[in-house]
Structures are given as C-alpha cells and as structure tokens.
mmCIF file of C-alpha atoms in Angstrom:
data_model
loop_
_atom_site.group_PDB
_atom_site.id
_atom_site.type_symbol
_atom_site.label_atom_id
_atom_site.label_comp_id
_atom_site.label_asym_id
_atom_site.label_seq_id
_atom_site.Cartn_x
_atom_site.Cartn_y
_atom_site.Cartn_z
ATOM 1 C CA MET I 1 4.117 -21.878 28.491
ATOM 2 C CA THR I 2 5.261 -19.519 31.268
ATOM 3 C CA ARG I 3 6.187 -15.927 30.557
ATOM 4 C CA ARG I 4 9.683 -16.690 31.909
ATOM 5 C CA LEU I 5 10.214 -19.395 29.306
ATOM 6 C CA LEU I 6 8.847 -17.105 26.593
ATOM 7 C CA ALA I 7 11.317 -14.423 27.658
ATOM 8 C CA ALA I 8 14.134 -16.978 27.471
ATOM 9 C CA LEU I 9 13.102 -17.948 23.971
ATOM 10 C CA LEU I 10 13.051 -14.300 22.951
ATOM 11 C CA LEU I 11 16.511 -13.762 24.464
ATOM 12 C CA ALA I 12 17.860 -16.708 22.498
ATOM 13 C CA LEU I 13 16.237 -15.411 19.335
ATOM 14 C CA THR I 14 17.660 -11.931 19.881
ATOM 15 C CA ALA I 15 21.124 -13.398 20.440
ATOM 16 C CA GLY I 16 20.751 -15.199 17.132
ATOM 17 C CA THR I 17 19.718 -11.954 15.509
ATOM 18 C CA ALA I 18 22.956 -10.287 16.522
ATOM 19 C CA CYS I 19 24.860 -12.964 14.596
ATOM 20 C CA ALA I 20 22.555 -12.865 11.587
ATOM 21 C CA GLY I 21 23.911 -9.898 9.688
ATOM 22 C CA GLN I 22 23.910 -11.845 6.431
ATOM 23 C CA ASP I 23 20.211 -12.560 6.839
ATOM 24 C CA ALA I 24 19.545 -8.845 7.200
ATOM 25 C CA ALA I 25 21.377 -8.292 3.942
ATOM 26 C CA GLY I 26 18.859 -10.440 2.146
ATOM 27 C CA LYS I 27 20.169 -13.990 2.450
ATOM 28 C CA PRO I 28 17.389 -15.949 4.159
ATOM 29 C CA GLY I 29 18.216 -19.484 5.130
ATOM 30 C CA GLU I 30 21.338 -18.565 7.103
ATOM 31 C CA ALA I 31 19.237 -17.626 10.112
ATOM 32 C CA GLN I 32 18.999 -19.850 13.140
ATOM 33 C CA GLY I 33 16.522 -22.668 12.603
ATOM 34 C CA ARG I 34 15.398 -21.246 9.279
ATOM 35 C CA VAL I 35 12.093 -20.207 10.828
ATOM 36 C CA THR I 36 9.814 -18.358 8.431
ATOM 37 C CA LEU I 37 7.194 -16.030 9.890
ATOM 38 C CA ARG I 38 4.403 -15.308 7.414
ATOM 39 C CA VAL I 39 3.034 -11.855 8.150
ATOM 40 C CA GLY I 40 -0.188 -10.352 6.826
ATOM 41 C CA ASP I 41 -0.179 -6.599 6.353
ATOM 42 C CA GLN I 42 -2.288 -3.712 5.082
ATOM 43 C CA LYS I 43 -1.536 -0.449 3.319
ATOM 44 C CA ALA I 44 0.919 1.634 5.370
ATOM 45 C CA GLY I 45 1.002 -1.081 8.021
ATOM 46 C CA SER I 46 3.605 -3.062 9.927
ATOM 47 C CA GLN I 47 6.167 -3.342 7.152
ATOM 48 C CA ALA I 48 6.193 0.407 6.548
ATOM 49 C CA ILE I 49 6.619 1.375 10.188
ATOM 50 C CA LEU I 50 9.317 -1.236 10.802
ATOM 51 C CA LYS I 51 11.227 -0.022 7.757
ATOM 52 C CA ALA I 52 10.894 3.604 8.834
ATOM 53 C CA ALA I 53 12.203 2.784 12.312
ATOM 54 C CA GLY I 54 15.124 0.757 10.937
ATOM 55 C CA LEU I 55 13.823 -2.422 12.569
ATOM 56 C CA LEU I 56 12.868 -4.438 9.518
ATOM 57 C CA GLY I 57 16.177 -6.232 9.021
ATOM 58 C CA GLY I 58 18.503 -8.208 11.225
ATOM 59 C CA THR I 59 16.084 -10.922 12.283
ATOM 60 C CA SER I 60 17.305 -14.470 12.851
ATOM 61 C CA TYR I 61 14.196 -15.679 11.028
ATOM 62 C CA THR I 62 12.779 -14.908 7.605
ATOM 63 C CA ILE I 63 9.695 -12.735 7.240
ATOM 64 C CA THR I 64 7.443 -13.134 4.222
ATOM 65 C CA TRP I 65 4.855 -10.408 3.700
ATOM 66 C CA SER I 66 1.376 -10.676 2.212
ATOM 67 C CA GLN I 67 -0.670 -7.539 1.560
ATOM 68 C CA PHE I 68 -4.426 -7.428 2.176
ATOM 69 C CA THR I 69 -7.050 -4.811 1.386
ATOM 70 C CA SER I 70 -8.514 -4.877 4.907
ATOM 71 C CA GLY I 71 -8.614 -6.880 8.111
ATOM 72 C CA PRO I 72 -11.328 -9.461 7.318
ATOM 73 C CA PRO I 73 -9.544 -11.118 4.363
ATOM 74 C CA LEU I 74 -6.303 -11.034 6.347
ATOM 75 C CA LEU I 75 -7.910 -13.002 9.174
ATOM 76 C CA GLU I 76 -9.420 -15.411 6.685
ATOM 77 C CA ALA I 77 -5.835 -16.161 5.660
ATOM 78 C CA VAL I 78 -4.810 -16.612 9.302
ATOM 79 C CA ASN I 79 -7.688 -19.023 9.832
ATOM 80 C CA ALA I 80 -6.775 -20.926 6.670
ATOM 81 C CA GLY I 81 -3.180 -21.341 7.838
ATOM 82 C CA ALA I 82 -1.776 -19.205 5.025
ATOM 83 C CA VAL I 83 -0.557 -16.454 7.372
ATOM 84 C CA ASP I 84 0.926 -16.757 10.870
ATOM 85 C CA ILE I 85 0.171 -13.269 12.175
ATOM 86 C CA GLY I 86 -1.178 -9.951 10.957
ATOM 87 C CA GLY I 87 -2.368 -6.515 12.003
ATOM 88 C CA VAL I 88 -6.045 -5.516 11.956
ATOM 89 C CA GLY I 89 -8.437 -2.997 13.486
ATOM 90 C CA ASN I 90 -10.894 -3.483 16.328
ATOM 91 C CA THR I 91 -13.696 -5.217 14.421
ATOM 92 C CA PRO I 92 -12.203 -7.967 12.202
ATOM 93 C CA PRO I 93 -11.425 -10.221 15.190
ATOM 94 C CA VAL I 94 -15.088 -10.006 16.231
ATOM 95 C CA PHE I 95 -16.322 -11.150 12.821
ATOM 96 C CA ALA I 96 -13.642 -13.849 12.665
ATOM 97 C CA ALA I 97 -14.622 -15.090 16.117
ATOM 98 C CA ALA I 98 -18.294 -15.144 15.140
ATOM 99 C CA SER I 99 -17.466 -17.392 12.209
ATOM 100 C CA GLY I 100 -15.504 -19.775 14.440
ATOM 101 C CA SER I 101 -12.111 -18.889 13.008
ATOM 102 C CA LYS I 102 -8.925 -20.226 14.551
ATOM 103 C CA ILE I 103 -7.387 -16.952 15.732
ATOM 104 C CA LYS I 104 -5.836 -15.442 18.848
ATOM 105 C CA VAL I 105 -5.364 -11.744 19.587
ATOM 106 C CA VAL I 106 -1.767 -11.497 20.842
ATOM 107 C CA SER I 107 -1.038 -7.767 21.139
ATOM 108 C CA ALA I 108 -2.901 -4.483 21.173
ATOM 109 C CA TYR I 109 -2.333 -0.806 20.557
ATOM 110 C CA ARG I 110 -4.471 2.291 20.745
ATOM 111 C CA GLN I 111 -4.459 5.269 18.392
ATOM 112 C CA SER I 112 -6.416 8.441 17.707
ATOM 113 C CA ALA I 113 -9.983 7.954 16.539
ATOM 114 C CA LYS I 114 -9.691 10.956 14.210
ATOM 115 C CA GLY I 115 -8.462 8.836 11.311
ATOM 116 C CA SER I 116 -11.694 6.840 11.451
ATOM 117 C CA ALA I 117 -14.161 8.821 9.385
ATOM 118 C CA ILE I 118 -17.496 8.914 7.691
ATOM 119 C CA LEU I 119 -17.007 11.057 4.631
ATOM 120 C CA VAL I 120 -19.378 12.703 2.191
ATOM 121 C CA PRO I 121 -18.604 14.424 -1.122
ATOM 122 C CA GLY I 122 -17.665 18.081 -0.821
ATOM 123 C CA GLY I 123 -20.907 19.224 -2.461
ATOM 124 C CA SER I 124 -23.191 16.850 -0.547
ATOM 125 C CA SER I 125 -26.284 18.168 1.179
ATOM 126 C CA ILE I 126 -25.703 15.737 4.069
ATOM 127 C CA THR I 127 -24.643 17.630 7.178
ATOM 128 C CA SER I 128 -25.521 15.226 10.009
ATOM 129 C CA PRO I 129 -25.534 11.453 10.597
ATOM 130 C CA GLU I 130 -29.329 11.527 10.833
ATOM 131 C CA GLN I 131 -29.398 12.418 7.139
ATOM 132 C CA LEU I 132 -27.765 9.119 6.223
ATOM 133 C CA LYS I 133 -31.197 7.510 6.448
ATOM 134 C CA GLY I 134 -32.051 5.871 3.129
ATOM 135 C CA ARG I 135 -28.602 6.680 1.703
ATOM 136 C CA LYS I 136 -25.988 4.441 0.105
ATOM 137 C CA VAL I 137 -22.985 4.175 2.405
ATOM 138 C CA ALA I 138 -19.800 2.374 1.359
ATOM 139 C CA VAL I 139 -18.015 0.316 4.003
ATOM 140 C CA ALA I 140 -15.783 -2.747 4.136
ATOM 141 C CA LYS I 141 -17.772 -5.490 5.819
ATOM 142 C CA GLY I 142 -16.305 -6.602 9.123
ATOM 143 C CA SER I 143 -13.750 -3.786 9.191
ATOM 144 C CA SER I 144 -13.199 -1.208 11.926
ATOM 145 C CA ALA I 145 -15.178 1.218 9.759
ATOM 146 C CA HIS I 146 -18.140 -1.158 9.902
ATOM 147 C CA TYR I 147 -18.396 -0.730 13.670
ATOM 148 C CA HIS I 148 -17.764 3.002 13.441
ATOM 149 C CA LEU I 149 -20.697 3.310 11.063
ATOM 150 C CA LEU I 150 -22.894 1.118 13.273
ATOM 151 C CA ALA I 151 -22.059 3.182 16.373
ATOM 152 C CA VAL I 152 -22.676 6.499 14.600
ATOM 153 C CA LEU I 153 -26.023 5.286 13.291
ATOM 154 C CA LYS I 154 -27.063 4.082 16.738
ATOM 155 C CA LYS I 155 -26.114 7.424 18.284
ATOM 156 C CA ALA I 156 -28.264 9.141 15.644
ATOM 157 C CA GLY I 157 -31.218 6.900 16.439
ATOM 158 C CA LEU I 158 -30.784 4.798 13.296
ATOM 159 C CA SER I 159 -29.922 1.185 12.520
ATOM 160 C CA PHE I 160 -28.329 -0.571 9.576
ATOM 161 C CA ALA I 161 -31.816 -1.280 8.293
ATOM 162 C CA ASP I 162 -32.226 2.483 7.806
ATOM 163 C CA ILE I 163 -29.399 2.794 5.264
ATOM 164 C CA GLN I 164 -28.300 1.021 2.100
ATOM 165 C CA PRO I 165 -24.893 -0.405 3.003
ATOM 166 C CA GLN I 166 -22.589 -0.960 0.043
ATOM 167 C CA TYR I 167 -20.005 -3.523 1.092
ATOM 168 C CA LEU I 168 -16.858 -2.522 -0.777
ATOM 169 C CA GLN I 169 -13.145 -2.852 -0.155
ATOM 170 C CA PRO I 170 -11.282 0.494 0.065
ATOM 171 C CA ALA I 171 -10.102 0.755 -3.561
ATOM 172 C CA ASP I 172 -13.570 -0.019 -4.916
ATOM 173 C CA ALA I 173 -15.182 2.236 -2.336
ATOM 174 C CA LEU I 174 -12.917 5.129 -3.323
ATOM 175 C CA ALA I 175 -13.908 4.674 -6.959
ATOM 176 C CA ALA I 176 -17.604 4.580 -6.046
ATOM 177 C CA PHE I 177 -17.243 7.588 -3.764
ATOM 178 C CA SER I 178 -15.346 9.731 -6.258
ATOM 179 C CA SER I 179 -17.816 8.884 -9.044
ATOM 180 C CA GLY I 180 -20.860 9.734 -6.925
ATOM 181 C CA THR I 181 -22.180 6.176 -6.871
ATOM 182 C CA VAL I 182 -22.448 6.246 -3.082
ATOM 183 C CA ASP I 183 -23.580 9.036 -0.775
ATOM 184 C CA ALA I 184 -21.065 8.455 2.032
ATOM 185 C CA TRP I 185 -18.051 6.353 2.907
ATOM 186 C CA ALA I 186 -16.989 4.900 6.255
ATOM 187 C CA ILE I 187 -13.222 4.477 6.150
ATOM 188 C CA TRP I 188 -9.884 4.822 7.967
ATOM 189 C CA ASP I 189 -6.514 6.462 7.319
ATOM 190 C CA PRO I 190 -4.620 6.723 5.032
ATOM 191 C CA PHE I 191 -7.745 6.503 2.858
ATOM 192 C CA THR I 192 -9.439 9.223 4.924
ATOM 193 C CA SER I 193 -6.652 11.698 4.214
ATOM 194 C CA GLN I 194 -6.412 10.579 0.585
ATOM 195 C CA ALA I 195 -10.131 11.158 -0.018
ATOM 196 C CA LYS I 196 -10.104 14.561 1.669
ATOM 197 C CA ILE I 197 -6.967 15.862 -0.043
ATOM 198 C CA GLN I 198 -7.234 14.292 -3.491
ATOM 199 C CA HIS I 199 -10.997 14.009 -3.924
ATOM 200 C CA GLY I 200 -12.405 16.915 -1.937
ATOM 201 C CA ALA I 201 -14.224 14.735 0.574
ATOM 202 C CA ARG I 202 -15.804 16.400 3.586
ATOM 203 C CA LEU I 203 -15.749 14.938 7.075
ATOM 204 C CA LEU I 204 -19.202 14.173 8.408
ATOM 205 C CA VAL I 205 -18.022 12.677 11.686
ATOM 206 C CA ASP I 206 -14.862 11.030 12.964
ATOM 207 C CA GLY I 207 -14.491 8.315 15.575
ATOM 208 C CA THR I 208 -13.877 10.550 18.585
ATOM 209 C CA GLY I 209 -16.013 9.391 21.479
ATOM 210 C CA VAL I 210 -17.492 6.618 19.358
ATOM 211 C CA VAL I 211 -14.799 3.993 18.721
ATOM 212 C CA ASN I 212 -12.149 2.573 21.053
ATOM 213 C CA GLY I 213 -9.181 3.213 18.743
ATOM 214 C CA LEU I 214 -7.835 -0.287 19.303
ATOM 215 C CA GLY I 215 -5.849 -2.291 16.801
ATOM 216 C CA PHE I 216 -4.416 -5.773 17.145
ATOM 217 C CA GLN I 217 -1.885 -8.273 15.994
ATOM 218 C CA VAL I 218 -3.734 -11.550 15.553
ATOM 219 C CA ALA I 219 -1.999 -14.913 15.237
ATOM 220 C CA ALA I 220 -2.838 -18.452 14.275
ATOM 221 C CA PRO I 221 -2.957 -20.768 17.310
ATOM 222 C CA ALA I 222 -0.771 -23.291 15.452
ATOM 223 C CA ALA I 223 1.939 -20.638 15.007
ATOM 224 C CA ILE I 224 1.819 -19.724 18.700
ATOM 225 C CA GLU I 225 2.215 -23.342 19.738
ATOM 226 C CA ASP I 226 5.195 -23.890 17.425
ATOM 227 C CA THR I 227 8.331 -23.211 19.501
ATOM 228 C CA GLY I 228 10.321 -21.511 16.741
ATOM 229 C CA LYS I 229 7.459 -19.401 15.464
ATOM 230 C CA ARG I 230 6.410 -18.455 18.992
ATOM 231 C CA ALA I 231 9.866 -16.986 19.606
ATOM 232 C CA ALA I 232 9.728 -15.242 16.217
ATOM 233 C CA ILE I 233 6.310 -13.793 17.073
ATOM 234 C CA ALA I 234 7.642 -12.481 20.376
ATOM 235 C CA ASP I 235 10.546 -10.797 18.591
ATOM 236 C CA PHE I 236 8.264 -9.436 15.856
ATOM 237 C CA LEU I 237 5.858 -7.945 18.425
ATOM 238 C CA THR I 238 8.799 -6.444 20.313
ATOM 239 C CA ARG I 239 10.053 -4.763 17.146
ATOM 240 C CA LEU I 240 6.590 -3.426 16.345
ATOM 241 C CA ALA I 241 6.238 -1.942 19.842
ATOM 242 C CA ARG I 242 9.647 -0.274 19.548
ATOM 243 C CA ALA I 243 8.765 0.997 16.072
ATOM 244 C CA ARG I 244 5.546 2.587 17.339
ATOM 245 C CA VAL I 245 7.445 4.375 20.090
ATOM 246 C CA TRP I 246 9.971 5.597 17.500
ATOM 247 C CA ALA I 247 7.248 6.740 15.091
ATOM 248 C CA ALA I 248 5.531 8.863 17.722
ATOM 249 C CA ALA I 249 8.738 10.878 18.083
ATOM 250 C CA HIS I 250 9.665 10.962 14.366
ATOM 251 C CA LEU I 251 6.489 11.744 12.437
ATOM 252 C CA ASP I 252 8.259 13.439 9.535
ATOM 253 C CA GLU I 253 10.620 10.529 8.937
ATOM 254 C CA TRP I 254 7.785 8.042 9.247
ATOM 255 C CA ALA I 255 5.675 9.987 6.757
ATOM 256 C CA LYS I 256 8.504 9.981 4.186
ATOM 257 C CA VAL I 257 8.831 6.202 4.307
ATOM 258 C CA TRP I 258 5.049 5.806 4.342
ATOM 259 C CA ALA I 259 4.788 7.858 1.161
ATOM 260 C CA GLN I 260 7.531 5.815 -0.500
ATOM 261 C CA GLU I 261 6.007 2.480 0.482
ATOM 262 C CA THR I 262 2.418 3.337 -0.496
ATOM 263 C CA GLY I 263 2.973 5.672 -3.438
ATOM 264 C CA LEU I 264 0.826 8.291 -1.739
ATOM 265 C CA PRO I 265 1.737 11.977 -2.087
ATOM 266 C CA ALA I 266 3.715 13.459 0.793
ATOM 267 C CA GLU I 267 0.765 15.698 1.689
ATOM 268 C CA VAL I 268 -1.473 12.683 2.206
ATOM 269 C CA ALA I 269 1.147 10.762 4.170
ATOM 270 C CA ASN I 270 1.841 13.728 6.451
ATOM 271 C CA ALA I 271 -1.858 14.104 7.234
ATOM 272 C CA ALA I 272 -2.353 10.383 7.804
ATOM 273 C CA VAL I 273 0.552 9.797 10.181
ATOM 274 C CA ALA I 274 -0.667 12.589 12.425
ATOM 275 C CA ASN I 275 -3.695 10.401 13.172
ATOM 276 C CA ALA I 276 -1.820 7.116 13.190
ATOM 277 C CA VAL I 277 0.374 7.496 16.272
ATOM 278 C CA ALA I 278 -0.267 4.280 18.183
ATOM 279 C CA THR I 279 0.580 3.364 21.745
ATOM 280 C CA PRO I 280 1.083 -0.306 22.640
ATOM 281 C CA VAL I 281 -1.306 -1.328 25.420
ATOM 282 C CA GLU I 282 -1.652 -4.416 27.538
ATOM 283 C CA ILE I 283 -4.373 -6.876 26.631
ATOM 284 C CA ASP I 284 -6.303 -6.607 29.881
ATOM 285 C CA ASP I 285 -9.894 -6.813 31.072
ATOM 286 C CA SER I 286 -10.669 -3.311 29.801
ATOM 287 C CA VAL I 287 -9.546 -4.206 26.272
ATOM 288 C CA VAL I 288 -11.523 -7.446 26.289
ATOM 289 C CA SER I 289 -14.588 -5.678 27.692
ATOM 290 C CA SER I 290 -14.419 -2.954 25.046
ATOM 291 C CA GLU I 291 -14.232 -5.549 22.288
ATOM 292 C CA GLN I 292 -17.087 -7.511 23.853
ATOM 293 C CA GLU I 293 -19.227 -4.386 23.522
ATOM 294 C CA ILE I 294 -18.489 -4.345 19.795
ATOM 295 C CA ALA I 295 -19.410 -8.009 19.480
ATOM 296 C CA ASP I 296 -22.644 -7.461 21.395
ATOM 297 C CA ALA I 297 -23.556 -4.469 19.223
ATOM 298 C CA PHE I 298 -23.172 -6.458 16.014
ATOM 299 C CA GLY I 299 -25.053 -9.363 17.546
ATOM 300 C CA ALA I 300 -27.949 -7.122 18.545
ATOM 301 C CA GLU I 301 -28.236 -5.900 14.944
ATOM 302 C CA GLY I 302 -28.147 -9.453 13.606
ATOM 303 C CA LEU I 303 -24.981 -8.646 11.648
ATOM 304 C CA ILE I 304 -23.021 -11.599 13.045
ATOM 305 C CA PRO I 305 -24.260 -15.106 13.817
ATOM 306 C CA GLY I 306 -24.669 -16.339 17.359
ATOM 307 C CA THR I 307 -22.910 -14.987 20.417
ATOM 308 C CA VAL I 308 -19.225 -14.144 20.681
ATOM 309 C CA THR I 309 -17.253 -14.449 23.922
ATOM 310 C CA PHE I 310 -14.256 -12.345 22.967
ATOM 311 C CA SER I 311 -12.043 -13.502 25.835
ATOM 312 C CA GLN I 312 -11.909 -16.956 24.240
ATOM 313 C CA PHE I 313 -10.013 -15.497 21.296
ATOM 314 C CA VAL I 314 -7.284 -13.761 23.309
ATOM 315 C CA ASP I 315 -3.802 -14.968 24.264
ATOM 316 C CA ASP I 316 -2.039 -12.526 26.601
ATOM 317 C CA ARG I 317 1.243 -14.386 27.033
ATOM 318 C CA PHE I 318 3.106 -11.705 25.027
ATOM 319 C CA ASN I 319 1.984 -8.798 27.234
ATOM 320 C CA GLU I 320 5.235 -8.718 29.184
ATOM 321 C CA VAL I 321 7.666 -8.652 26.267
ATOM 322 C CA VAL I 322 5.593 -6.051 24.412
ATOM 323 C CA GLY I 323 5.273 -3.913 27.529
ATOM 324 C CA LYS I 324 9.027 -3.922 28.096
ATOM 325 C CA ALA I 325 9.673 -2.926 24.502
ATOM 326 C CA ALA I 326 7.251 -0.009 24.730
ATOM 327 C CA ARG I 327 8.850 1.464 27.846
#
C-alpha cells in the first residue's frame, strides 16, 4: 500500500472520528465500521499518556486494552493474534524476531537513558559494575533491561556467564530486591524511581552512553494488512505521537495522571516522567542498525537462537503520518 493511500485512509478515519462523539462517551459499536483495535500496554504506558493528553477518546473505532508486565509477554500476545499492537522497549522485538514471531515494528521513539538503571540496595558494598561478578542480578528476560545489563557487563569486561541472572518480572524482582534475595536489579522507570524513593535503592549505573533509548510500537502483520485496522493503527500512532509532544511540555499534568493510573505516589510519578520524555523518530537505517547491534550482541553471547536480521521485522509505512503528527 502506498503512503498516499494510507494517508487517505487516515483522513477518512479522522473524519469519522469527528462524528463519533457518542463513541467517545463510552458507546462502542456506533463507530464507523465497528473496528476494534486490541492494544497491549505496560505500566504507565500508552493509555496513561493518551489520557493525560486528552487524546484517549473520540476515536471512530473501539480500543480494548490489555496490560502486560513487560515487553516479551506483550509480543507473545501479538504473535499469538491476541493483540493487534503494543508498546515495548528496544530489546523485546529482538527476542521475538529470534523466535520467529509474526511481528512488525511500525513506529519508534527515543527517550532519556537515565530511567534505565542497574540498582543495588542502599547498604550494598557494590560500587562498580565489575563487582557484579558472581552476584545474583534480577532482570526480566528479553526486556530492555536485559540488554542494558548485557552492555554494562561487556563494558566492565564481564559476560552473562560471570553473574547469576535471576529472570524475574518487575513485581517479583522488586520483592526479591527489597527482601535482599538478589544483589542487584536491572530495571526501567517507573520501577527505577519507585525502588529508589520507596525502597532506598542506590543507582549503580544508568543507561547513558550504553543503550539507544529506543522504544517501539509493534503490530501484528495480519492487523496491518486488514484495511480497517490499518487505518485505526495509523490514527492510534498519530495520537501517540501528538501525546508525546504534549507530555514533553506538560510534565506536571502528565505526572498527575500517571500517578492516578498506576497508583504510584506523586513523588515517584514526578521523578519517573522526568526520564520518560520521548521524541517520536523515523524508523530509518540508523534505527535498524542500532537494533541490529543489540541482536548481534545477544547472538554472540548465545542468549538468542540463530541470527536475526532486524530489517525483516520492520514496516516503515507509518513514518509519514507519525512524522507529521510530531511536528
């Protein structure tokens, strides 16, 4: 499909949105075509930022939301056909691609690497990444934190074989970290801010100069090829891009909604959003190349099977509509 035709579909969908006030008021089924877009989300993710920006309602299609603990299980749902699209960090698409999943990266954004952190308890004797050798480190397998940890270890002259990785989802990892069961935790915001503020965690190293800060919306190929869902995806990505631009200029308002949606204290939300400002970026050769480096790094460690050619899991047809929305 040409970008011109995609833009026409989006225009038609937007026109339908303007007439779909009843749908925005919570009466799905009155929208044009009764398209349902099934969206996967994570804590303080797409739903929260769209709500904060006032862009959650008024669609001419119905959105159903499913919450996931991290990116890998979200992409498992995309591959299984249970979710049409969802937001993840820079590493889940690599693991999904390595397993042969049916996914396509359809939009990208870049944010500060400061929210990506390797934390240690406040009273820990660990003061440098080199001292992680032989230690138990909690991390969600296949998550953005997984690559952050791998890159930090490599920079310190270590490999995954030198530590005892504890593959835990964030809630379980927080429990293990706060109880002293693990020596360190590789994680992302808002969990980084939550652990530091509520549990006295100390930052060992953040992602600055180590990770690419990329995040993605990843869709099921079947959803992209469906005419109605393709137009809904284009509109959804446009709204997300506009919401990110809004959030960058309204951190306080965003933090208030974030706190309400997640149940996190205002102090935690305020700290987290400061690191979560994200700028929509075009999916270009530099993005693909950066992700290929991640895939190659995991392959070299034997942490994923076979070889991944990341470009085969990218669909850049939405670049234009996202770019316009972000300007």
